[in-house]
Coordinates of C-alpha atoms in Angstrom, one line a residue:
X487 CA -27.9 -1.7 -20.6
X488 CA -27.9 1.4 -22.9
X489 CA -30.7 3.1 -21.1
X490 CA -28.5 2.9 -17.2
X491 CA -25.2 3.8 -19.5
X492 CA -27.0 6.6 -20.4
X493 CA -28.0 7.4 -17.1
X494 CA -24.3 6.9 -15.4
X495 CA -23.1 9.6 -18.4
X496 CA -25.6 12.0 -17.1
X497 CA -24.9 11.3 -13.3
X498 CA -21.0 11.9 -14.1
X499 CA -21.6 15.1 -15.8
X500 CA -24.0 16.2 -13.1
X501 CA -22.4 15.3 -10.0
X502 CA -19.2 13.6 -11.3
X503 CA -16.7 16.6 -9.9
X504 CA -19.0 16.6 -6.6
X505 CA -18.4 13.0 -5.7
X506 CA -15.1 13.0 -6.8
X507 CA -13.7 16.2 -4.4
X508 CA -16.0 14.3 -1.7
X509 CA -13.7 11.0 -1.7
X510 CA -10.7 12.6 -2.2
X511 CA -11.3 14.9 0.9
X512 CA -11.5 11.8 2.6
X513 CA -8.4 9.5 1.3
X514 CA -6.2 11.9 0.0
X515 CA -5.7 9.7 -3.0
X516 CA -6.9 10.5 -6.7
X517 CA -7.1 6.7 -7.3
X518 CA -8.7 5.6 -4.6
X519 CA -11.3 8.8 -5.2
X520 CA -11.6 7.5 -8.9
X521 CA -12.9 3.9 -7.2
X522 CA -15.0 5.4 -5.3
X523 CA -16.7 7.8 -7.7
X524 CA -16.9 4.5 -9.7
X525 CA -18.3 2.6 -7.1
X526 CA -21.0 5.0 -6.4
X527 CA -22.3 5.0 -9.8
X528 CA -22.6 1.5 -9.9
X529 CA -24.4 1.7 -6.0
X530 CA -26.3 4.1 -7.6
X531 CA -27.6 2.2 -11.1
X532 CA -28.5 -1.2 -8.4
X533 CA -30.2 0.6 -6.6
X534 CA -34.0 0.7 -7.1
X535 CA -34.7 4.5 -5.2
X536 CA -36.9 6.8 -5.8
X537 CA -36.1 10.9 -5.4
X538 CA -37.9 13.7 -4.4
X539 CA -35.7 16.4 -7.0
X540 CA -32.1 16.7 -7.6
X541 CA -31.1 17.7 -4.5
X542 CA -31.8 14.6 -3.0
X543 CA -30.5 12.7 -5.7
X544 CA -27.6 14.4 -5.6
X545 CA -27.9 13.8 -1.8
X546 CA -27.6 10.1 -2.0
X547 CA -25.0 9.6 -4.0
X548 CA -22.4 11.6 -1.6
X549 CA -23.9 10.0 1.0
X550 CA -22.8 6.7 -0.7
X551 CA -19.7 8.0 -1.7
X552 CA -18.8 9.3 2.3
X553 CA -19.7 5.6 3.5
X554 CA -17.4 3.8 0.5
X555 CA -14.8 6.5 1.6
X556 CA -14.6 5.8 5.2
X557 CA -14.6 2.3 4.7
X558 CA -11.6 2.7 2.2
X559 CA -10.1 4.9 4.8
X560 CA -10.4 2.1 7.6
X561 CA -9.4 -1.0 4.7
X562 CA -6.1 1.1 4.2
X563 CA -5.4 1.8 8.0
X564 CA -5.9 -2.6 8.4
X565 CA -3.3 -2.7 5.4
X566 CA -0.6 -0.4 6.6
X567 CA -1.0 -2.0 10.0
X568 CA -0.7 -5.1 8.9
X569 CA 1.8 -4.2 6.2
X570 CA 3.8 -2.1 9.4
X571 CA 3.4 -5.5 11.5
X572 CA 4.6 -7.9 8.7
X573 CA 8.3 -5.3 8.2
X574 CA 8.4 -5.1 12.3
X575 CA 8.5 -9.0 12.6
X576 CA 10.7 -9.3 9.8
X577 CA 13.3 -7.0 11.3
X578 CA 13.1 -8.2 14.2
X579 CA 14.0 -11.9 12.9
X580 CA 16.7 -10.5 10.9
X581 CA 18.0 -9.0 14.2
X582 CA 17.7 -12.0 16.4
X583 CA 18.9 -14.5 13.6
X584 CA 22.5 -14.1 14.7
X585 CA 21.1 -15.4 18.5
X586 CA 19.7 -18.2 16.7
X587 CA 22.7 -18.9 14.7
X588 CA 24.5 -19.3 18.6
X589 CA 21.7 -21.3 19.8
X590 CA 22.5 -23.9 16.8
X591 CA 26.4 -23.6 18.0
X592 CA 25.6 -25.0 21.4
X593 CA 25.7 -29.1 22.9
X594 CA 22.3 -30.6 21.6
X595 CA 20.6 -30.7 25.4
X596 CA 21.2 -27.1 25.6
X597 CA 20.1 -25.9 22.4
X598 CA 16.6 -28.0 22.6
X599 CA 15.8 -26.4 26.0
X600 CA 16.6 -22.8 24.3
X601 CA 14.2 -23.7 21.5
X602 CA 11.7 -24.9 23.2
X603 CA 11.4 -22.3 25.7
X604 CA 11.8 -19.3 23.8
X605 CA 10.9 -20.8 20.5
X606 CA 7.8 -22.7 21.5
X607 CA 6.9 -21.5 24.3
X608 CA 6.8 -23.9 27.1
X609 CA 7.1 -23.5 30.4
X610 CA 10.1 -25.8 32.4
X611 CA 7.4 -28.6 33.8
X612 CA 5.9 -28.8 30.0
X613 CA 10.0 -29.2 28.5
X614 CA 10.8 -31.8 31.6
X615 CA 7.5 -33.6 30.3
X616 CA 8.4 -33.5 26.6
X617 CA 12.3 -34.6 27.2
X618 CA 11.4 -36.8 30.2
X619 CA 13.8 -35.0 32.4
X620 CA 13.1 -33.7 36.1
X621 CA 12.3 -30.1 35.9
X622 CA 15.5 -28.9 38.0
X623 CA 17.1 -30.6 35.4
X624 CA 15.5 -28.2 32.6
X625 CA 16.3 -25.4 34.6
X626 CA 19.6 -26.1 35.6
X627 CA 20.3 -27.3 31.6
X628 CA 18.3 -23.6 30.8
X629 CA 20.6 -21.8 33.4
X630 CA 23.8 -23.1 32.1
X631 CA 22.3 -22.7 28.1
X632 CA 22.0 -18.8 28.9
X633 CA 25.3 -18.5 30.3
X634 CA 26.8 -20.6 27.0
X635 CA 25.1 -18.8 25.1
X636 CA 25.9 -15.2 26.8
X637 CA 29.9 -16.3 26.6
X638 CA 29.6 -17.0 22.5
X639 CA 27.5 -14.0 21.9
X640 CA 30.0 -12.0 23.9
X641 CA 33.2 -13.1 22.0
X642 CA 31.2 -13.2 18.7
X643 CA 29.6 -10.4 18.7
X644 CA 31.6 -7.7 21.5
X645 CA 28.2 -7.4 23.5
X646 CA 28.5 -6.3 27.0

């Protein structure tokens, strides 16, 4: 263990500042440039390579350290999207929560319709199925839900 601490103290002297102003060129980010310099080392030390001279050496490890970069690059660009995704649907729950809250204030065979149509997704022939009813029935119950539920919405809320 001494002998590849050793040799990670001389590679961060050497090429330390090299490595690091690679990553950071990349992410933008002194942390995330502090992983990756890390992470590099520690490619480097596992790995069993030979090199030609110094130049190569030096070489492969900012070769290593582009790759880890990149990948961090495209990790974070999942994260925000999926972070980005995650605050979107949340919104737009919080903005269609008051619609739900009318659903809930209509006659039970209306409101079971709403739900599963919009909520679940099935089609008129799939709810008639589900509630045994003909499917004019499911539409004409669906018809009559949307116009309860426009009137409520209208007086509660001074839509248009």
């Amino acid at each position: 263990m001494g002998k590849s601490r050793d040799r990670a103290a001389t590679l961060l002297e050497k090429y330390g500042n090299a490595i690091l102003r690679t990553a950071y060129s990349y992410l933008h980010n002194m942390e995330d440039a502090e992983d990756i310099l890390q992470d590099t080392l520690i490619q480097y030390l596992k790995s069993d390579s030979e090199y030609n001279d110094e130049e190569h050496e030096k070489a492969w490890l900012l070769r290593v350290a582009i790759n880890l970069s990149k990948n961090k690059v495209k990790y974070n660009k999942v994260r925000e999207t999926d972070e980005l995704m995650e605050e979107l649907v949340s919104e737009e729950k919080e903005e269609l929560s008051f619609v739900w809250e009318a659903v809930k204030t209509l006659p039970e065979k209306y409101a079971e319709v709403i739900h599963l149509y919009y909520q679940e997704g099935y089609q008129t022939a799939d709810i008639a199925g589900i509630l045994n009813k003909k499917e004019s029935t499911v539409r004409s119950d669906l018809k009559r839900a949307r116009e309860k539920l426009k009137e409520i919405l209208k007086e509660g809320y001074d839509f248009e």
